[in-house]
Amino acid sequence: MLDEEAGFSNEFQPNNGTSSKFWNQDHKLGISTDILVQLCRDAKHVFLLALQEYKSHGNACNESQIKNISCSPCIPESEVMKHSQSVLLLSSDFGTAWNARKLILSKKDHLSAFTEELRLSGLILSNSPKSESTWSHRRWIIKMISQRFSTPQEIITKESELVESIGERSKMNYRAWYHRCWLVSYMTIEQVIQELNKSKRWAGLHVADSSCFHYRRRLMLKILESLYVKGSSAYDKTEARKIWKEELDWNEELVERYVGREALWLHRRFLSLNWIMYFACNHSDASPETGESIIMNEEIAIFIDNEIRLLESSMTVPDTKFEDFQAQALHAAVYMLWLTKKIPELWRMLEEKLGTEKVKCVLSTIAQERPSLLHHLVNI
């Protein structure tokens, strides 16, 4: 079937028709499932033999060095690298193979050896995008590069682009997005701003994927951290405030456009709380670390007015009663009840603007769908 797709006739077969178990065309390798299990077993067996030979050869080298006898380069090293590569292409979560490669790479002092390892793991991820061992190995490589050669920012940028491309092919890939969040600690503030701008379009097209919004939250936390850095490297608070306001407005647009998407409401919790804490509050009003209640001021009151308006519009379920609209009402009610825990005065504002009956409707919406959640929020 692969031959037919590639345009080969029955008379002409790739590889001269010598094998029906492997197919190779345009740098793509296909392996028949008939031999896959046995091939994996054989590859592991050969790899373990090579690893045993490498370790015994290493011990012999150590004994020779003690006796001041010259030791030849460890030839089995290349065999371990070659066979571990074969094993990992077939079984990407085989930890022993990854550890063997770490052992050998840790003795290298050339950047090219580590960049080649990034290429290999990238190839493996193209077939196994949710392989935790492979993502973990990439983080180890980047740490080694950072410690020995300093972290080239181009590598961090390419890593971020890799995650986005894999996220496009592999939906809800938590491991890939966790890796991207981990990269933020190596980013400069300029890269953080660039990543916020670059990931915005992707997030707007994948509003149900909470991993992407979690990544945006990690980037925005990096901006908050930079506000309190001493010296010239501190980020301008006015610019940070602008970024936060734009994210809040954009989130509101998405909430109103894509009805019933919980990931958007969870993102709004993060945005709202940090907006109030860092940009709307006086420093003496409340502290995120102490967990003290937020004291109302004029700017917070304006923000709450907008949130109540958003709640009111979200609570209006059309006569069709589609599940998405019901979910929208539920998420809005839970969000507002959560917000009252941070701002106790919000209860009074809700009753003044919505009326007691509508407030009861908000609580009733939660009680019908998630009674345990209502009990938890009320008793926090």
Coordinates of C-alpha atoms in Angstrom, one line a residue:
M1 CA 0.0 0.0 0.0
L2 CA 2.9 2.4 0.8
D3 CA 4.4 1.6 -2.6
E4 CA 1.2 2.5 -4.3
E5 CA 1.0 5.8 -2.5
A6 CA 4.5 6.6 -3.5
G7 CA 3.7 5.8 -7.1
F8 CA 5.5 2.6 -7.6
S9 CA 4.1 -0.1 -9.8
N10 CA 4.0 -3.8 -8.9
E11 CA 6.9 -4.4 -11.3
F12 CA 9.2 -2.0 -9.4
Q13 CA 9.6 -2.2 -5.6
P14 CA 11.9 -0.1 -3.4
N15 CA 15.0 -1.8 -2.0
N16 CA 14.8 -4.1 -5.1
G17 CA 12.0 -6.0 -3.5
T18 CA 14.3 -7.7 -1.1
S19 CA 12.2 -7.0 2.0
S20 CA 8.5 -6.8 2.8
K21 CA 9.2 -5.9 6.4
F22 CA 10.8 -2.5 5.9
W23 CA 9.9 0.4 3.6
N24 CA 12.1 3.4 3.0
Q25 CA 11.2 6.4 0.8
D26 CA 11.9 10.1 1.0
H27 CA 13.7 9.8 4.3
K28 CA 10.7 8.0 5.9
L29 CA 11.1 4.5 7.4
G30 CA 8.1 2.1 7.8
I31 CA 8.4 -1.1 9.8
S32 CA 5.9 -3.9 9.5
T33 CA 4.0 -4.6 12.7
D34 CA 4.6 -8.3 12.1
I35 CA 8.2 -8.0 13.2
L36 CA 8.0 -4.9 15.5
V37 CA 7.9 -6.8 18.8
Q38 CA 10.7 -9.2 17.9
L39 CA 12.8 -6.4 16.5
C40 CA 12.4 -4.4 19.7
R41 CA 13.5 -7.5 21.8
D42 CA 16.5 -8.1 19.6
A43 CA 17.5 -4.4 19.7
K44 CA 17.3 -4.3 23.5
H45 CA 19.3 -7.5 23.7
V46 CA 22.1 -6.2 21.5
F47 CA 22.1 -2.8 23.4
L48 CA 22.4 -4.5 26.8
L49 CA 25.3 -6.5 25.6
A50 CA 27.0 -3.4 24.2
L51 CA 26.4 -1.6 27.5
Q52 CA 27.8 -4.5 29.5
E53 CA 30.9 -4.4 27.3
Y54 CA 31.2 -0.6 27.7
K55 CA 31.1 -0.9 31.5
S56 CA 33.6 -3.7 31.7
H57 CA 35.9 -1.8 29.3
G58 CA 35.6 1.3 31.5
N59 CA 36.5 -0.7 34.6
A60 CA 39.5 -2.1 32.8
C61 CA 40.5 1.5 31.8
N62 CA 40.3 2.6 35.4
E63 CA 42.5 -0.2 36.6
S64 CA 45.0 0.6 33.9
Q65 CA 45.1 4.3 34.8
I66 CA 45.8 3.3 38.4
K67 CA 48.8 1.3 37.2
N68 CA 49.9 4.2 35.0
I69 CA 49.3 2.1 31.9
S70 CA 48.0 4.0 28.8
C71 CA 44.4 3.1 28.0
S72 CA 43.0 3.1 24.4
P73 CA 39.8 5.1 23.7
C74 CA 36.7 3.2 24.7
I75 CA 35.6 1.7 21.4
P76 CA 32.4 0.2 22.9
E77 CA 31.1 3.7 23.5
S78 CA 30.1 4.1 19.9
E79 CA 28.3 0.7 20.0
V80 CA 26.3 1.8 23.0
M81 CA 25.3 5.1 21.3
K82 CA 24.4 3.3 18.1
H83 CA 22.3 0.5 19.7
S84 CA 20.7 2.7 22.2
Q85 CA 19.5 4.9 19.4
S86 CA 17.9 1.9 17.7
V87 CA 16.2 0.9 20.9
L88 CA 14.8 4.3 21.5
L89 CA 13.4 4.7 18.0
L90 CA 11.4 1.6 18.7
S91 CA 10.7 2.1 22.5
S92 CA 11.1 5.7 23.5
D93 CA 10.5 5.2 27.2
F94 CA 13.3 2.6 27.7
G95 CA 15.0 4.5 30.6
T96 CA 18.1 2.3 30.6
A97 CA 19.0 3.5 27.1
W98 CA 18.5 7.1 28.0
N99 CA 20.6 6.8 31.1
A100 CA 23.4 5.1 29.1
R101 CA 23.5 8.0 26.7
K102 CA 23.6 10.5 29.6
L103 CA 26.5 8.6 31.1
I104 CA 28.5 8.9 27.9
L105 CA 27.4 12.4 27.0
S106 CA 28.3 13.7 30.5
K107 CA 32.0 13.0 29.6
K108 CA 31.8 15.0 26.3
D109 CA 33.1 18.6 26.1
H110 CA 31.9 19.5 22.6
L111 CA 28.6 21.5 22.1
S112 CA 28.0 19.6 18.9
A113 CA 27.5 16.3 20.8
F114 CA 24.6 17.8 22.8
T115 CA 23.0 19.6 19.8
E116 CA 23.1 16.2 17.9
E117 CA 21.3 14.7 20.9
L118 CA 18.6 17.3 20.6
R119 CA 18.2 16.3 17.0
L120 CA 17.8 12.6 17.9
S121 CA 15.3 13.3 20.6
G122 CA 13.4 15.6 18.3
L123 CA 13.2 12.7 15.8
I124 CA 11.9 10.3 18.5
L125 CA 9.3 12.9 19.5
S126 CA 8.0 13.1 15.9
N127 CA 6.8 9.5 16.4
S128 CA 6.2 9.5 20.2
P129 CA 5.2 13.1 21.1
K130 CA 4.0 12.1 24.6
S131 CA 7.1 10.3 25.6
E132 CA 7.9 11.5 29.1
S133 CA 11.4 10.0 29.1
T134 CA 12.3 11.9 25.9
W135 CA 11.1 15.2 27.1
S136 CA 13.0 14.7 30.4
H137 CA 16.1 13.9 28.4
R138 CA 15.8 17.1 26.4
R139 CA 15.6 19.1 29.7
W140 CA 18.8 17.3 30.9
I141 CA 20.6 18.2 27.6
I142 CA 19.6 21.9 28.0
K143 CA 20.8 21.9 31.6
M144 CA 24.1 20.5 30.5
I145 CA 24.5 23.1 27.7
S146 CA 23.6 25.9 30.1
Q147 CA 26.1 24.7 32.7
R148 CA 29.0 24.1 30.4
F149 CA 28.5 26.4 27.4
S150 CA 26.0 29.0 28.6
T151 CA 22.4 28.8 27.3
P152 CA 22.2 30.0 23.7
Q153 CA 18.8 31.8 23.4
E154 CA 18.4 30.3 19.9
I155 CA 18.0 26.9 21.5
I156 CA 15.3 28.1 23.8
T157 CA 13.4 29.7 20.9
K158 CA 13.7 26.6 18.8
E159 CA 12.5 24.4 21.8
S160 CA 9.4 26.6 22.2
E161 CA 8.7 26.4 18.4
L162 CA 9.1 22.6 18.6
V163 CA 6.5 22.3 21.4
E164 CA 4.0 24.4 19.4
S165 CA 4.4 22.3 16.3
I166 CA 4.0 19.1 18.3
G167 CA 1.0 20.6 20.1
E168 CA -0.6 21.1 16.7
R169 CA -0.3 17.5 15.8
S170 CA -0.8 16.0 19.3
K171 CA -3.8 17.5 21.1
M172 CA -3.8 18.0 24.8
N173 CA -0.2 17.1 25.1
Y174 CA 0.5 17.9 28.8
R175 CA 4.1 16.7 28.7
A176 CA 5.1 18.9 25.8
W177 CA 3.5 22.0 27.3
Y178 CA 5.1 21.3 30.7
H179 CA 8.4 21.3 28.9
R180 CA 7.6 24.7 27.3
C181 CA 6.7 26.1 30.8
W182 CA 10.0 24.8 32.1
L183 CA 11.8 26.7 29.4
V184 CA 10.5 30.0 30.7
S185 CA 13.1 30.0 33.5
Y186 CA 15.8 30.3 30.9
M187 CA 14.1 33.1 28.9
T188 CA 15.1 36.7 29.0
I189 CA 12.2 39.2 29.6
E190 CA 12.4 40.1 25.9
Q191 CA 11.8 36.5 24.9
V192 CA 9.0 36.3 27.4
I193 CA 7.2 39.2 25.7
Q194 CA 7.8 37.6 22.3
E195 CA 6.5 34.3 23.4
L196 CA 3.3 36.0 24.8
N197 CA 2.7 37.6 21.4
K198 CA 3.6 34.4 19.4
S199 CA 1.4 32.1 21.5
K200 CA -1.6 34.3 21.5
R201 CA -2.9 33.3 18.1
W202 CA -2.4 29.6 18.8
A203 CA -4.3 29.9 22.1
G204 CA -7.1 31.8 20.4
L205 CA -7.6 28.9 18.0
H206 CA -7.4 26.2 20.8
V207 CA -9.6 27.6 23.5
A208 CA -10.3 24.1 25.0
D209 CA -6.6 23.3 25.5
S210 CA -5.8 24.5 29.1
S211 CA -2.1 23.6 28.6
C212 CA -1.6 26.6 26.4
F213 CA -3.2 29.0 28.8
H214 CA -1.2 27.5 31.6
Y215 CA 1.9 28.4 29.5
R216 CA 0.7 32.0 29.1
R217 CA 0.2 32.2 32.9
R218 CA 3.8 31.0 33.4
L219 CA 5.0 33.7 31.1
M220 CA 3.0 36.4 32.8
L221 CA 4.3 35.3 36.2
K222 CA 7.8 35.8 34.9
I223 CA 6.8 39.4 34.1
L224 CA 5.5 39.8 37.6
E225 CA 8.8 38.4 39.0
S226 CA 10.8 40.9 36.9
L227 CA 8.9 43.8 38.4
Y228 CA 10.7 43.4 41.7
V229 CA 14.2 42.8 40.4
K230 CA 16.6 45.4 41.5
G231 CA 18.6 47.5 39.1
S232 CA 18.3 48.2 35.4
S233 CA 16.9 44.6 34.7
A234 CA 13.6 45.4 36.4
Y235 CA 10.7 45.5 34.0
D236 CA 8.6 48.6 33.8
K237 CA 5.4 48.3 35.8
T238 CA 3.4 50.5 33.4
E239 CA 4.2 48.2 30.5
A240 CA 3.3 45.2 32.7
R241 CA 0.0 46.8 33.6
K242 CA -0.7 47.3 29.9
I243 CA 0.1 43.7 29.1
W244 CA -2.2 42.5 31.9
K245 CA -5.1 44.7 30.8
E246 CA -4.8 43.6 27.2
E247 CA -4.9 39.9 28.3
L248 CA -8.0 40.6 30.4
D249 CA -9.8 42.2 27.5
W250 CA -8.7 39.5 25.1
N251 CA -9.9 36.8 27.6
E252 CA -13.3 38.5 27.9
E253 CA -13.7 38.5 24.1
L254 CA -12.9 34.7 24.0
V255 CA -15.3 34.0 26.9
E256 CA -18.1 35.7 25.1
R257 CA -17.2 34.2 21.7
Y258 CA -16.6 30.6 22.7
V259 CA -19.4 29.7 25.1
G260 CA -18.9 27.2 27.9
R261 CA -15.1 26.8 27.7
E262 CA -13.9 26.1 31.2
A263 CA -10.2 26.8 30.3
L264 CA -11.0 30.4 29.6
W265 CA -12.7 30.9 32.9
L266 CA -9.9 29.3 34.8
H267 CA -7.5 31.7 33.0
R268 CA -9.7 34.6 34.0
R269 CA -9.3 33.6 37.7
F270 CA -5.6 34.0 37.4
L271 CA -5.8 37.2 35.5
S272 CA -8.3 38.8 37.9
L273 CA -6.6 37.9 41.1
N274 CA -3.2 39.1 40.0
W275 CA -4.7 42.3 38.4
I276 CA -6.2 43.2 41.8
M277 CA -3.2 42.2 43.8
Y278 CA -0.4 43.8 41.7
F279 CA -2.1 46.6 39.7
A280 CA -5.4 47.7 41.4
C281 CA -4.5 47.4 45.1
N282 CA -2.4 49.7 47.1
H283 CA 0.6 47.8 48.4
S284 CA -0.7 48.1 51.9
D285 CA -4.2 46.8 51.0
A286 CA -3.4 43.1 50.7
S287 CA -0.6 40.6 50.1
P288 CA -0.7 37.5 48.0
E289 CA 1.6 35.8 50.4
T290 CA -0.4 36.5 53.6
G291 CA -3.7 35.6 52.1
E292 CA -5.4 38.7 53.6
S293 CA -8.7 39.9 52.3
I294 CA -8.6 42.6 49.6
I295 CA -9.8 46.0 50.6
M296 CA -12.0 47.7 48.1
N297 CA -10.9 50.8 46.3
E298 CA -12.2 52.8 43.3
E299 CA -10.2 50.9 40.7
I300 CA -11.3 47.5 42.1
A301 CA -14.9 48.7 42.2
I302 CA -14.7 49.5 38.5
F303 CA -13.2 46.1 37.8
I304 CA -15.9 44.3 39.8
D305 CA -18.6 46.2 37.9
N306 CA -17.3 44.8 34.7
E307 CA -17.2 41.2 36.2
I308 CA -20.8 41.5 37.4
R309 CA -21.8 42.6 33.9
L310 CA -20.0 39.6 32.4
L311 CA -21.7 37.3 35.0
E312 CA -25.1 38.7 34.1
S313 CA -24.7 38.2 30.4
S314 CA -23.3 34.6 30.9
M315 CA -26.2 33.6 33.1
T316 CA -28.7 34.3 30.4
V317 CA -29.5 30.9 28.9
P318 CA -31.4 30.9 25.6
D319 CA -34.6 29.0 25.2
T320 CA -32.8 26.4 23.2
K321 CA -30.9 25.5 26.4
F322 CA -27.8 24.1 24.6
E323 CA -25.4 22.4 26.9
D324 CA -22.7 25.0 26.1
F325 CA -24.9 27.8 27.4
Q326 CA -25.7 25.9 30.5
A327 CA -21.9 25.3 31.0
Q328 CA -21.3 29.0 30.5
A329 CA -23.8 29.9 33.2
L330 CA -22.2 27.4 35.6
H331 CA -18.6 28.5 35.0
A332 CA -19.6 32.2 35.4
A333 CA -21.4 31.4 38.7
V334 CA -18.5 29.4 40.1
Y335 CA -16.0 32.2 39.0
M336 CA -18.0 34.9 40.8
L337 CA -18.5 32.8 43.9
W338 CA -14.7 32.1 43.9
L339 CA -14.1 35.9 43.6
T340 CA -16.3 36.6 46.6
K341 CA -13.8 34.6 48.7
K342 CA -11.1 37.1 47.8
I343 CA -13.3 40.2 48.1
P344 CA -15.9 39.8 50.8
E345 CA -17.5 43.1 49.9
L346 CA -18.5 41.6 46.6
W347 CA -21.6 40.0 48.1
R348 CA -23.0 43.4 48.9
M349 CA -22.2 44.7 45.4
L350 CA -23.8 41.6 43.8
E351 CA -27.1 42.1 45.8
E352 CA -27.2 45.8 44.9
K353 CA -26.6 45.4 41.2
L354 CA -28.3 42.0 40.5
G355 CA -30.8 41.9 43.3
T356 CA -31.3 39.1 45.9
E357 CA -33.3 36.9 43.6
K358 CA -30.5 36.8 40.9
V359 CA -27.9 36.1 43.5
K360 CA -30.0 33.1 44.7
C361 CA -30.2 32.1 41.0
V362 CA -26.4 32.1 40.8
L363 CA -26.1 29.9 43.9
S364 CA -28.9 27.6 42.6
T365 CA -27.0 27.1 39.3
I366 CA -24.0 25.8 41.1
A367 CA -26.1 23.8 43.6
Q368 CA -27.9 21.9 40.8
E369 CA -24.7 21.0 38.9
R370 CA -22.0 20.8 41.5
P371 CA -23.4 20.8 45.1
S372 CA -20.1 19.6 46.6
L373 CA -18.3 22.5 44.9
L374 CA -20.8 25.0 46.3
H375 CA -20.3 23.6 49.8
H376 CA -16.5 23.8 49.4
L377 CA -16.5 27.4 48.2
V378 CA -19.0 28.6 50.8
N379 CA -17.0 27.1 53.6
I380 CA -13.5 28.2 52.5

